[in-house]
Tab-separated table of C-alpha atoms in Angstrom:
chain	number	residue	atom	x	y	z
A	1	MET	CA	-73.788	-50.607	-48.714
A	2	TRP	CA	-73.149	-47.344	-50.248
A	3	ASN	CA	-71.279	-47.213	-53.550
A	4	PHE	CA	-69.798	-43.910	-55.145
A	5	LYS	CA	-71.428	-42.863	-58.456
A	6	TYR	CA	-69.568	-39.605	-59.188
A	7	LEU	CA	-67.231	-37.051	-57.748
A	8	ALA	CA	-67.072	-33.488	-59.018
A	9	LEU	CA	-64.485	-30.976	-58.304
A	10	LYS	CA	-64.446	-27.264	-59.182
A	11	ARG	CA	-61.285	-25.101	-58.261
A	12	PHE	CA	-60.129	-27.736	-55.809
A	13	ILE	CA	-56.249	-28.146	-55.386
A	14	SER	CA	-55.128	-28.799	-58.976
A	15	HIS	CA	-58.592	-29.539	-60.371
A	16	GLN	CA	-60.194	-26.714	-62.214
A	17	ASP	CA	-63.243	-28.658	-63.151
A	18	THR	CA	-63.108	-32.356	-62.904
A	19	TYR	CA	-65.979	-34.922	-63.068
A	20	TYR	CA	-65.022	-38.460	-62.157
A	21	GLU	CA	-67.450	-41.405	-62.588
A	22	PHE	CA	-66.945	-44.687	-60.331
A	23	GLU	CA	-67.484	-48.082	-61.561
A	24	ASN	CA	-69.680	-49.808	-59.302
A	25	GLY	CA	-68.367	-51.994	-56.712
A	26	LEU	CA	-64.813	-51.908	-57.932
A	27	ALA	CA	-61.703	-50.653	-56.017
A	28	ILE	CA	-60.174	-48.016	-58.183
A	29	PRO	CA	-56.515	-47.417	-58.004
A	30	ILE	CA	-55.396	-44.032	-58.966
A	31	THR	CA	-52.082	-43.850	-60.728
A	32	GLY	CA	-50.043	-41.252	-62.377
A	33	LEU	CA	-46.843	-41.148	-64.583
A	34	ASN	CA	-44.258	-38.374	-63.926
A	35	ARG	CA	-43.054	-37.308	-67.413
A	36	THR	CA	-41.238	-34.312	-66.349
A	37	ASP	CA	-38.668	-35.159	-63.485
A	38	GLU	CA	-37.744	-38.782	-62.581
A	39	GLY	CA	-36.413	-37.719	-59.143
A	40	GLN	CA	-39.497	-35.804	-58.182
A	41	LYS	CA	-41.812	-37.931	-55.715
A	42	GLY	CA	-45.114	-36.497	-56.950
A	43	ASN	CA	-46.009	-35.350	-60.506
A	44	GLY	CA	-48.836	-32.836	-59.849
A	45	SER	CA	-51.504	-34.990	-61.897
A	46	GLY	CA	-53.981	-34.580	-59.175
A	47	LYS	CA	-54.227	-38.248	-57.844
A	48	SER	CA	-53.885	-37.077	-54.101
A	49	ALA	CA	-56.279	-34.299	-54.922
A	50	LEU	CA	-58.949	-36.943	-55.886
A	51	VAL	CA	-58.498	-38.703	-52.466
A	52	GLU	CA	-58.755	-35.244	-50.810
A	53	GLY	CA	-61.800	-34.642	-52.656
A	54	ILE	CA	-63.406	-37.930	-51.365
A	55	MET	CA	-62.470	-36.952	-47.759
A	56	VAL	CA	-63.971	-33.437	-48.091
A	57	LEU	CA	-67.036	-34.651	-49.617
A	58	ILE	CA	-67.768	-37.392	-46.836
A	59	ALA	CA	-66.011	-35.820	-43.873
A	60	GLY	CA	-65.920	-32.145	-44.636
A	61	THR	CA	-62.120	-32.160	-43.813
A	62	PRO	CA	-59.312	-33.400	-46.025
A	63	PHE	CA	-56.332	-35.709	-45.201
A	64	ARG	CA	-53.623	-33.461	-45.291
A	65	ALA	CA	-54.610	-29.930	-45.600
A	66	LYS	CA	-54.732	-27.802	-42.656
A	67	SER	CA	-57.160	-24.883	-43.860
A	68	ALA	CA	-59.562	-24.039	-46.683
A	69	LYS	CA	-56.631	-22.017	-48.298
A	70	ASP	CA	-54.821	-25.356	-48.853
A	71	ILE	CA	-57.647	-26.935	-50.981
A	72	VAL	CA	-58.993	-23.935	-52.811
A	73	MET	CA	-57.019	-23.504	-56.020
A	74	ASP	CA	-54.643	-20.702	-56.150
A	75	ASP	CA	-56.137	-17.156	-57.063
A	76	THR	CA	-59.807	-18.147	-56.241
A	77	ASP	CA	-61.943	-17.507	-53.216
A	78	ASP	CA	-63.779	-20.868	-53.067
A	79	CYS	CA	-64.039	-24.482	-54.275
A	80	GLU	CA	-66.824	-26.908	-54.791
A	81	VAL	CA	-67.125	-30.563	-54.079
A	82	GLU	CA	-69.925	-32.598	-54.987
A	83	GLY	CA	-70.706	-36.337	-55.154
A	84	GLU	CA	-73.325	-38.906	-55.374
A	85	LEU	CA	-73.559	-42.378	-53.559
A	86	HIS	CA	-76.087	-45.101	-54.141
A	87	ASN	CA	-77.190	-47.732	-51.532
A	88	GLU	CA	-78.057	-50.927	-53.283
A	89	VAL	CA	-79.898	-52.386	-50.463
A	90	THR	CA	-82.137	-49.466	-49.677
A	91	GLN	CA	-82.278	-48.191	-53.129
A	92	GLN	CA	-81.475	-44.708	-51.739
A	93	THR	CA	-79.390	-42.190	-53.459
A	94	MET	CA	-77.405	-39.539	-51.403
A	95	ARG	CA	-75.917	-36.465	-53.026
A	96	ILE	CA	-73.590	-34.080	-50.959
A	97	TYR	CA	-72.479	-30.806	-52.127
A	98	ARG	CA	-70.004	-28.517	-50.493
A	99	ARG	CA	-68.794	-25.003	-51.340
A	100	ILE	CA	-65.627	-24.169	-49.265
A	101	PHE	CA	-64.655	-20.507	-48.991
A	102	VAL	CA	-61.202	-19.037	-48.066
A	103	GLY	CA	-61.553	-16.614	-45.099
A	104	LYS	CA	-64.125	-16.540	-42.396
A	105	LYS	CA	-67.232	-17.430	-44.543
A	106	SER	CA	-68.731	-20.592	-43.425
A	107	THR	CA	-68.847	-23.731	-45.757
A	108	VAL	CA	-72.033	-24.361	-47.327
A	109	VAL	CA	-73.183	-28.025	-47.295
A	110	LYS	CA	-76.313	-29.435	-48.865
A	111	LEU	CA	-77.467	-32.973	-48.525
A	112	TYR	CA	-79.971	-34.580	-50.797
A	113	ILE	CA	-81.628	-37.910	-50.329
A	114	ASP	CA	-83.166	-39.301	-53.496
A	115	GLY	CA	-82.947	-35.960	-55.108
A	116	VAL	CA	-84.767	-34.104	-52.177
A	117	LEU	CA	-82.767	-31.470	-50.311
A	118	ARG	CA	-82.802	-32.218	-46.524
A	119	GLU	CA	-84.220	-29.029	-45.581
A	120	ASP	CA	-83.989	-29.766	-41.796
A	121	LEU	CA	-80.190	-29.509	-42.236
A	122	LYS	CA	-79.899	-26.207	-44.229
A	123	ASP	CA	-79.490	-24.020	-41.235
A	124	LEU	CA	-77.163	-26.323	-39.171
A	125	HIS	CA	-73.474	-25.884	-38.614
A	126	PRO	CA	-71.560	-28.152	-41.125
A	127	ASP	CA	-70.418	-30.349	-38.389
A	128	GLN	CA	-73.967	-31.322	-37.587
A	129	THR	CA	-74.549	-32.098	-41.306
A	130	ASN	CA	-71.319	-34.104	-41.256
A	131	LEU	CA	-72.724	-36.216	-38.341
A	132	GLU	CA	-76.062	-36.820	-40.372
A	133	ILE	CA	-73.895	-38.163	-43.214
A	134	GLU	CA	-71.804	-40.541	-40.837
A	135	LYS	CA	-75.238	-41.694	-39.486
A	136	LEU	CA	-76.626	-42.560	-43.126
A	137	LEU	CA	-73.323	-44.132	-44.238
A	138	GLY	CA	-73.239	-46.292	-41.124
A	139	ILE	CA	-69.645	-45.486	-40.391
A	140	ASP	CA	-67.709	-42.943	-38.545
A	141	ILE	CA	-65.339	-40.577	-40.292
A	142	VAL	CA	-62.165	-42.017	-38.475
A	143	ASP	CA	-62.828	-45.495	-39.729
A	144	PHE	CA	-63.571	-44.248	-43.149
A	145	LYS	CA	-60.237	-42.578	-43.235
A	146	ASN	CA	-58.499	-45.556	-41.782
A	147	TYR	CA	-59.989	-48.454	-43.805
A	148	TYR	CA	-61.883	-47.242	-46.873
A	149	VAL	CA	-59.893	-44.535	-48.465
A	150	LEU	CA	-56.323	-46.038	-48.618
A	151	SER	CA	-53.391	-43.796	-49.439
A	152	ASN	CA	-49.760	-43.712	-48.943
A	153	ASP	CA	-50.182	-40.902	-46.498
A	154	HIS	CA	-52.914	-42.401	-44.181
A	155	HIS	CA	-54.115	-45.910	-43.595
A	156	LYS	CA	-54.352	-48.486	-41.102
A	157	PRO	CA	-54.239	-52.213	-41.940
A	158	PHE	CA	-57.437	-53.610	-40.987
A	159	PHE	CA	-55.730	-56.986	-40.081
A	160	LEU	CA	-53.271	-55.320	-37.532
A	161	GLU	CA	-56.226	-53.914	-35.434
A	162	THR	CA	-57.361	-55.761	-32.223
A	163	ASP	CA	-59.838	-58.462	-32.534
A	164	GLY	CA	-62.334	-56.278	-30.659
A	165	LYS	CA	-61.954	-53.325	-33.266
A	166	LYS	CA	-62.223	-55.666	-36.181
A	167	LYS	CA	-65.360	-57.365	-34.767
A	168	ALA	CA	-66.869	-53.894	-34.192
A	169	ILE	CA	-66.229	-52.942	-37.891
A	170	VAL	CA	-67.634	-56.077	-39.345
A	171	ASN	CA	-70.659	-55.791	-36.898
A	172	ARG	CA	-71.725	-52.546	-38.667
A	173	PHE	CA	-72.168	-54.342	-41.920
A	174	SER	CA	-73.154	-57.819	-40.830
A	175	LYS	CA	-75.178	-57.291	-37.889
A	176	ALA	CA	-73.209	-60.112	-36.180
A	177	GLU	CA	-74.033	-58.588	-32.759
A	178	VAL	CA	-77.332	-60.410	-33.078
A	179	ILE	CA	-75.587	-63.564	-33.153
A	180	ASP	CA	-73.404	-62.611	-30.039
A	181	THR	CA	-76.754	-61.887	-28.165
A	182	CYS	CA	-78.126	-65.358	-29.133
A	183	LEU	CA	-74.926	-67.196	-28.039
A	184	MET	CA	-74.982	-65.433	-24.782
A	185	ASP	CA	-78.664	-66.620	-24.333
A	186	VAL	CA	-77.751	-70.118	-25.358
A	187	LYS	CA	-74.914	-70.217	-22.765
A	188	ARG	CA	-77.393	-69.121	-19.972
């Protein structure tokens, strides 16, 4: 299982230069206090931007924003998102770096495994690198958005899914499909 180590945001939405270190294995609630306008729904403290940063890091796309212009800080031409994850089982470290530009310039994505740049990915389209990240994480981006990054704006309750969907998600981590195969063999 991969655990987040840190998330670094530069010129990203409301974050000029933010470094956030995660506590291993803990669910982290992100809260803020609106001290300026009690009637205002949000307070601009950057809580949602942290969630967007996680999504951009892993998936290459945010929850709510429609274009790079929506996530790049005003009056700047680009933003940077970097983060590191560690897999306790394989003892691997994955570092992802993204530089996103306003305009037509393509996003730069770099993927490092155990500190070594994956050179085989450097000339590929960002979408191909995103697929490699999904493969390494062992989860597709839709499920990551729906079940692992919870926000008021977007989530799906796991327990409201069909039995088949719940089983497929659990199988990714438990390898329970091996048990199903054995049970079918026993029935024969």
